[in-house]
XYZ file of C-alpha atoms in Angstrom:
458
model
C -0.125 -0.097 0.001
C 1.243 3.555 -0.696
C 2.101 5.505 2.096
C -0.016 8.647 2.200
C 0.917 12.057 4.687
C -1.709 14.253 5.892
C -0.252 16.502 3.255
C -1.425 14.586 0.548
C -4.878 14.191 2.195
C -5.292 17.938 2.306
C -4.494 18.003 -1.428
C -7.532 16.709 -2.460
C -10.140 19.353 -2.130
C -7.100 21.946 -4.119
C -6.859 19.786 -6.586
C -9.080 16.670 -7.410
C -6.519 15.600 -10.604
C -3.136 16.183 -8.639
C -0.542 13.713 -6.871
C -3.313 11.778 -4.847
C -5.243 11.004 -7.806
C -1.983 9.776 -9.806
C -0.531 7.962 -7.234
C -3.377 5.789 -6.722
C -4.447 5.120 -10.295
C -0.775 4.443 -11.016
C -0.920 1.631 -7.713
C -3.865 0.316 -9.403
C -2.406 -0.299 -12.647
C -0.001 -2.301 -11.672
C 3.875 -2.739 -12.813
C 5.127 -0.507 -15.597
C 4.026 -1.476 -19.163
C 7.920 -2.200 -20.459
C 8.263 -4.778 -17.698
C 5.235 -6.954 -19.064
C 6.961 -6.922 -23.160
C 9.235 -9.187 -24.049
C 12.296 -7.253 -26.032
C 10.841 -7.857 -29.847
C 7.187 -6.236 -28.902
C 9.466 -3.341 -26.980
C 12.021 -2.712 -29.832
C 9.078 -2.892 -32.216
C 6.815 -0.407 -29.791
C 8.945 2.171 -29.563
C 10.607 2.243 -33.101
C 6.646 2.882 -34.158
C 5.917 5.606 -31.020
C 9.487 7.479 -32.355
C 9.120 7.419 -36.161
C 12.765 8.321 -37.853
C 12.290 11.671 -39.345
C 14.026 13.004 -42.179
C 17.813 14.952 -41.077
C 17.210 18.226 -39.426
C 17.820 20.817 -41.919
C 18.953 23.965 -40.085
C 18.034 27.274 -41.206
C 21.207 29.424 -41.708
C 21.780 31.442 -38.518
C 21.852 35.328 -38.522
C 23.440 38.050 -36.356
C 22.256 37.870 -32.795
C 20.874 41.647 -31.711
C 21.262 42.558 -28.296
C 19.283 40.786 -25.778
C 18.837 40.439 -21.897
C 20.179 37.592 -20.404
C 17.805 35.689 -17.347
C 17.758 38.110 -13.932
C 18.242 36.315 -10.610
C 14.533 37.093 -10.016
C 13.434 34.606 -13.269
C 15.859 32.152 -12.476
C 14.775 32.209 -8.510
C 10.949 31.859 -9.148
C 11.577 29.058 -11.718
C 13.181 27.193 -8.870
C 10.816 28.255 -6.613
C 8.205 26.693 -8.518
C 9.667 23.887 -9.469
C 11.191 23.505 -5.734
C 7.922 22.594 -4.486
C 6.863 19.471 -6.932
C 7.359 15.976 -5.823
C 8.063 14.210 -9.302
C 10.210 11.565 -10.790
C 13.542 12.777 -11.478
C 15.579 12.325 -14.760
C 18.143 9.893 -15.874
C 20.641 11.683 -13.459
C 18.442 11.072 -10.508
C 18.703 14.584 -8.955
C 15.435 16.097 -7.757
C 14.094 19.515 -7.838
C 14.290 19.175 -3.791
C 17.863 18.935 -4.672
C 18.272 21.578 -7.111
C 16.506 24.198 -5.142
C 18.415 23.296 -2.218
C 21.831 23.854 -4.235
C 20.419 27.263 -5.264
C 19.331 28.533 -1.808
C 23.410 27.627 -1.088
C 24.804 29.321 -4.391
C 22.336 31.240 -6.212
C 24.788 32.019 -8.892
C 25.527 28.591 -9.794
C 21.667 28.254 -12.037
C 22.076 31.929 -13.060
C 25.308 31.408 -14.510
C 24.846 28.210 -16.398
C 21.521 29.111 -17.729
C 22.846 32.564 -18.775
C 25.786 30.623 -20.411
C 23.513 28.523 -22.353
C 21.465 30.946 -23.555
C 24.633 33.420 -24.513
C 26.246 30.643 -26.213
C 23.184 29.440 -27.831
C 22.862 25.680 -26.827
C 21.489 23.224 -24.815
C 23.993 20.634 -23.207
C 23.480 16.951 -24.121
C 22.565 15.525 -20.690
C 19.890 18.073 -20.854
C 18.259 16.580 -24.319
C 18.481 12.759 -22.617
C 15.231 11.134 -21.553
C 14.309 8.128 -19.577
C 10.623 7.038 -21.769
C 8.122 5.701 -19.836
C 5.295 3.813 -21.844
C 1.904 4.665 -20.126
C -0.904 2.444 -21.025
C -3.881 3.692 -22.424
C -6.830 2.755 -20.626
C -7.838 -0.982 -21.094
C -6.558 -1.123 -24.736
C -4.811 -4.125 -25.831
C -0.995 -4.478 -24.534
C 1.725 -5.026 -27.055
C 0.362 -2.833 -29.372
C 1.851 0.565 -29.904
C -0.951 2.573 -30.175
C -1.974 1.709 -26.736
C 0.950 3.386 -25.331
C 1.669 7.038 -24.510
C 5.533 7.592 -24.124
C 6.077 9.997 -21.371
C 9.944 11.479 -21.416
C 11.390 11.837 -18.082
C 14.076 14.507 -18.463
C 16.291 16.121 -16.121
C 14.592 18.213 -13.770
C 17.598 21.113 -14.151
C 17.224 20.871 -18.224
C 13.554 21.473 -17.552
C 14.130 24.639 -15.440
C 16.005 26.144 -18.679
C 13.120 25.006 -20.648
C 11.307 26.797 -17.840
C 12.968 29.796 -18.984
C 12.865 29.500 -22.594
C 8.947 29.163 -22.335
C 8.193 32.338 -20.638
C 10.630 34.142 -23.050
C 8.729 32.937 -25.960
C 5.470 32.823 -24.495
C 5.692 36.433 -23.886
C 7.173 36.944 -27.756
C 3.979 35.041 -29.533
C 1.897 37.141 -27.212
C 3.445 40.327 -29.020
C 2.706 39.040 -32.010
C -1.218 38.670 -31.615
C -0.837 35.046 -29.614
C -2.146 31.878 -30.317
C -5.452 31.223 -32.099
C -8.607 31.583 -29.423
C -9.710 28.053 -30.782
C -7.059 26.137 -29.449
C -7.942 24.967 -26.041
C -5.290 22.933 -25.172
C -2.166 23.640 -23.243
C -3.521 26.789 -22.245
C -3.708 28.700 -18.698
C -7.756 28.822 -17.786
C -8.833 26.469 -20.252
C -9.994 22.873 -20.108
C -11.245 20.274 -21.824
C -14.898 21.415 -20.872
C -14.317 24.592 -22.931
C -13.623 22.704 -26.348
C -16.847 20.233 -25.447
C -19.061 23.310 -24.336
C -17.971 25.466 -27.359
C -19.048 22.199 -29.676
C -22.171 22.301 -27.770
C -22.716 26.097 -28.402
C -22.388 25.552 -31.799
C -24.467 22.846 -32.314
C -27.372 24.196 -30.368
C -27.586 27.354 -31.979
C -27.674 25.706 -35.352
C -30.040 22.983 -34.703
C -32.265 25.614 -32.942
C -32.945 26.976 -36.096
C -33.795 23.961 -37.977
C -30.358 23.395 -39.712
C -27.409 20.617 -39.690
C -24.324 20.791 -37.493
C -21.913 18.004 -38.359
C -18.655 17.143 -36.068
C -15.835 15.330 -37.151
C -13.247 14.357 -34.708
C -9.858 13.983 -36.405
C -7.280 11.645 -35.285
C -3.780 12.452 -36.020
C -1.199 9.624 -35.949
C 1.105 9.682 -33.204
C 1.181 13.554 -33.625
C 3.828 14.799 -31.042
C 6.341 12.289 -31.739
C 6.118 12.643 -35.696
C 5.856 16.043 -36.506
C 9.246 17.116 -38.000
C 11.973 19.241 -36.366
C 12.594 21.217 -39.566
C 8.666 22.083 -39.039
C 8.761 23.214 -35.546
C 11.812 25.630 -36.415
C 10.067 26.957 -39.504
C 7.132 27.883 -37.331
C 9.493 29.719 -34.754
C 10.924 31.804 -37.679
C 7.410 32.155 -39.011
C 6.655 33.951 -35.575
C 9.683 35.972 -35.976
C 11.444 34.498 -33.065
C 14.687 36.356 -31.539
C 17.252 34.825 -33.280
C 18.993 34.286 -29.582
C 16.358 31.820 -28.961
C 16.152 30.433 -32.564
C 19.976 29.373 -31.828
C 18.780 27.552 -28.553
C 16.106 26.171 -30.124
C 18.226 25.016 -33.109
C 20.158 23.506 -30.179
C 17.487 21.560 -28.515
C 16.215 20.192 -31.739
C 19.386 18.364 -32.400
C 21.148 14.913 -31.174
C 18.569 14.035 -28.732
C 18.715 10.651 -26.926
C 16.176 8.391 -24.733
C 16.160 5.089 -23.396
C 13.385 3.222 -21.738
C 13.910 0.508 -19.111
C 13.190 -3.243 -19.660
C 14.272 -6.625 -17.708
C 14.595 -7.943 -21.386
C 18.183 -6.864 -22.142
C 21.341 -7.413 -20.124
C 21.895 -3.424 -19.575
C 18.559 -3.369 -17.838
C 17.341 -0.530 -20.788
C 16.781 -0.205 -24.439
C 18.003 2.887 -26.424
C 15.521 4.603 -28.278
C 16.116 6.947 -31.489
C 14.550 10.276 -31.308
C 14.856 12.230 -34.277
C 11.934 14.226 -34.950
C 8.447 15.358 -32.618
C 8.698 17.241 -29.377
C 8.796 15.376 -26.222
C 5.928 14.372 -23.903
C 7.086 15.313 -20.497
C 9.094 18.637 -21.713
C 7.863 21.692 -20.120
C 8.287 24.073 -23.608
C 7.155 20.872 -25.537
C 3.523 21.844 -25.288
C 4.120 25.588 -26.371
C 6.022 24.529 -29.244
C 3.589 22.092 -30.305
C 0.846 24.960 -30.265
C 2.899 27.684 -32.089
C 3.626 24.708 -35.024
C 0.050 23.395 -34.952
C -1.530 27.218 -35.236
C -0.956 27.208 -39.000
C -3.553 24.307 -38.805
C -5.997 25.940 -36.465
C -6.458 29.488 -38.308
C -7.108 28.017 -42.105
C -9.281 29.501 -43.665
C -12.714 27.494 -44.230
C -15.673 27.812 -46.335
C -18.562 29.777 -44.819
C -20.278 27.595 -41.955
C -17.162 25.918 -40.971
C -14.928 25.999 -38.310
C -11.989 24.758 -36.248
C -11.762 23.337 -32.432
C -8.164 22.784 -30.998
C -7.514 20.586 -27.942
C -3.581 20.286 -28.484
C -3.739 17.959 -31.552
C -7.170 16.682 -30.950
C -8.882 18.722 -34.118
C -12.751 19.027 -34.491
C -14.188 19.954 -37.546
C -17.381 21.858 -37.450
C -19.921 22.364 -40.250
C -22.930 23.829 -40.398
C -25.707 24.225 -43.029
C -29.475 24.935 -43.511
C -30.045 21.318 -45.362
C -28.256 18.047 -45.126
C -26.566 18.385 -48.706
C -25.355 22.076 -47.807
C -23.593 20.510 -44.381
C -22.269 17.845 -46.643
C -20.850 20.068 -49.236
C -19.390 21.946 -46.300
C -17.687 19.188 -44.184
C -16.066 17.739 -47.401
C -14.399 20.911 -48.517
C -13.386 21.750 -44.769
C -12.032 18.139 -44.268
C -9.845 18.669 -47.553
C -8.485 21.774 -46.713
C -7.529 20.980 -43.027
C -6.257 17.650 -43.650
C -4.093 19.097 -46.654
C -2.786 21.437 -44.190
C -2.001 18.788 -41.648
C -0.262 16.866 -44.258
C 1.941 19.794 -44.753
C 3.236 19.620 -41.071
C 4.472 16.083 -42.002
C 1.360 14.547 -39.972
C -0.936 12.234 -41.206
C -4.626 12.026 -40.297
C -5.308 7.975 -39.508
C -8.727 8.662 -41.329
C -9.902 4.776 -39.820
C -9.950 6.348 -36.240
C -11.786 9.642 -37.538
C -14.992 10.079 -35.665
C -17.811 12.207 -36.832
C -21.483 12.780 -35.085
C -24.463 14.592 -37.178
C -26.736 17.000 -34.741
C -30.388 17.971 -35.744
C -33.772 17.742 -34.518
C -34.967 16.593 -38.016
C -36.633 13.575 -38.091
C -36.474 13.133 -42.074
C -33.383 13.902 -44.206
C -30.792 11.835 -46.656
C -27.745 11.070 -44.437
C -24.785 13.273 -45.283
C -21.488 11.350 -47.020
C -18.064 12.442 -45.599
C -14.708 11.046 -46.875
C -11.040 12.325 -46.353
C -8.861 11.680 -49.129
C -11.592 9.796 -50.708
C -11.728 7.307 -47.727
C -15.255 7.484 -46.006
C -16.069 8.879 -42.915
C -18.621 6.966 -41.206
C -21.398 9.101 -39.187
C -22.328 7.881 -35.725
C -24.799 8.341 -32.957
C -21.968 9.310 -30.835
C -18.230 9.907 -30.253
C -15.478 9.867 -27.621
C -13.918 13.430 -27.779
C -11.509 14.233 -25.468
C -12.777 10.961 -23.501
C -16.095 12.413 -23.173
C -19.209 10.733 -25.262
C -20.493 13.396 -27.270
C -24.370 12.180 -28.513
C -26.510 13.389 -31.190
C -28.769 14.729 -28.700
C -26.176 16.317 -26.678
C -27.499 14.343 -23.501
C -24.420 13.501 -22.185
C -26.585 9.984 -20.471
C -23.957 7.515 -22.457
C -20.923 9.786 -20.958
C -22.010 9.835 -17.359
C -23.194 5.626 -17.750
C -19.608 5.469 -19.142
C -17.918 7.113 -16.638
C -20.357 5.047 -13.856
C -19.147 2.219 -14.711
C -15.564 3.275 -14.400
C -16.246 4.485 -10.931
C -17.501 1.059 -9.916
C -14.323 -0.688 -11.272
C -12.042 2.086 -9.457
C -14.249 1.436 -6.395
C -14.211 -2.344 -6.472
C -10.262 -2.127 -7.007
C -9.939 -0.057 -3.870
C -12.236 -2.023 -1.634
C -9.865 -4.865 -1.996
C -7.158 -2.736 -0.383
C -9.492 -0.856 2.271
C -10.933 -3.762 4.008
C -13.136 -2.844 6.835
C -11.290 -4.475 9.384
C -7.584 -3.506 9.520
C -7.686 -1.126 6.763
C -6.433 2.416 6.390
C -6.970 5.231 8.744
C -10.450 7.290 7.866
C -7.937 10.152 6.468
C -6.525 7.656 3.748
C -9.632 6.299 3.311
C -11.108 9.762 2.251
C -8.096 10.220 0.198
C -8.721 7.165 -1.580
C -12.641 7.478 -2.131
C -11.781 10.914 -3.243
C -10.454 9.741 -6.392
C -13.582 8.072 -7.522
C -14.928 11.462 -7.361
C -12.135 13.040 -9.583
C -12.936 10.131 -12.143
C -16.549 11.448 -11.982
C -15.826 15.274 -12.394
C -13.593 14.890 -15.187
C -14.958 17.257 -18.408
C -16.947 18.827 -15.899
C -17.358 22.504 -16.313
C -14.935 24.167 -13.489
C -16.109 27.764 -14.247
C -18.425 29.969 -17.088
C -16.441 29.999 -20.343
C -16.517 33.719 -22.037
C -19.828 33.370 -24.242
C -21.754 30.519 -21.609
C -25.096 31.572 -20.507
C -28.273 30.279 -19.876
C -29.804 30.877 -23.622
C -26.735 29.807 -25.117
C -26.150 26.481 -23.332
C -28.784 24.469 -21.737
C -28.615 22.307 -18.715
């Protein structure tokens, strides 16, 4: 049984999806995925999740204009923020706590190190090494690459440097007008319910007028690990990112290394080739993805079509007064969006793409949809951001799905919490709170700028 402190018990109310939730769910999920894989399966999995990308072609460097180095205050703020986190360390085994303690004794050490990297435009090789942990997605079949999400555990001191870079980059992007408003992923103050409620708002507005609305959830194959470094750097250049930062990111996207632990080799590890993508688990990675993918979400679409983005989850929404009109609008929008995605070297998995038609009418000719001449079937529901969206927008099936999941969690918890001799009341409260966290996933955490009783029914 996991040892839980009073601090964890008290943190439940502050963050239902924080460390207590992750600890309990990790305990219930069992040993690491790699511990149950034979070597051939593991190699096949990592080779699929980390595809070989073309050699990175660096653009020509230009003279660096004068810039401000990191201040002592910037570094101190980052160290303070990271120092309170109790996360798994990277390959070097040095935790945030140790780094924060060292900084307290010698504040100049990190400041000088980070500024030297900034001035020389380089990222040390050790900061580009990652220990890869494969996280199984729900109850998907074992041994299948698409069933896993690779998490890259990077050295914490390098992540602090990334945080400093991300702050500079975010400030620059904001000064150029900021990212697209329809990107809800990796954005402060936004969550999955914002994206779902935006879909609901659009669908309700159209169906209340007797029209048709179709939502197509595009599935992009292994998006984060497949996007090529040249496209990421080109996107940064497109935003006129200062050259002093560009030099650092050119170094960041070069000679990256990774490994995953496994009992199937004599060394206990398997090297993972990394030639593209943004590391899942990095600090600056989510922002870099949003910057590159912004070109997709700002694509000009035909009248009656719109995009809703949550990281790589892309929703094409089309509206029409008739079924034939919504079909024509959706078909054209899908062609434009899929071509723009392909322009980033990414591939839409049409076989995994889902779509739902919303309408209050009973008689109509069912629209026919396709992507690259491959049919996209309409369904009465789809799973979008782990929320079941049904054609009536009742969310009854989502509630049932969550209830079934909670039952499974509670059943497992009951086996480690017997009524006699089990954990004390505080720990019981913590474990039971996990069930409440599962229930609240996707629930609104606050009003959106456009949510009113008239626009979004209860």
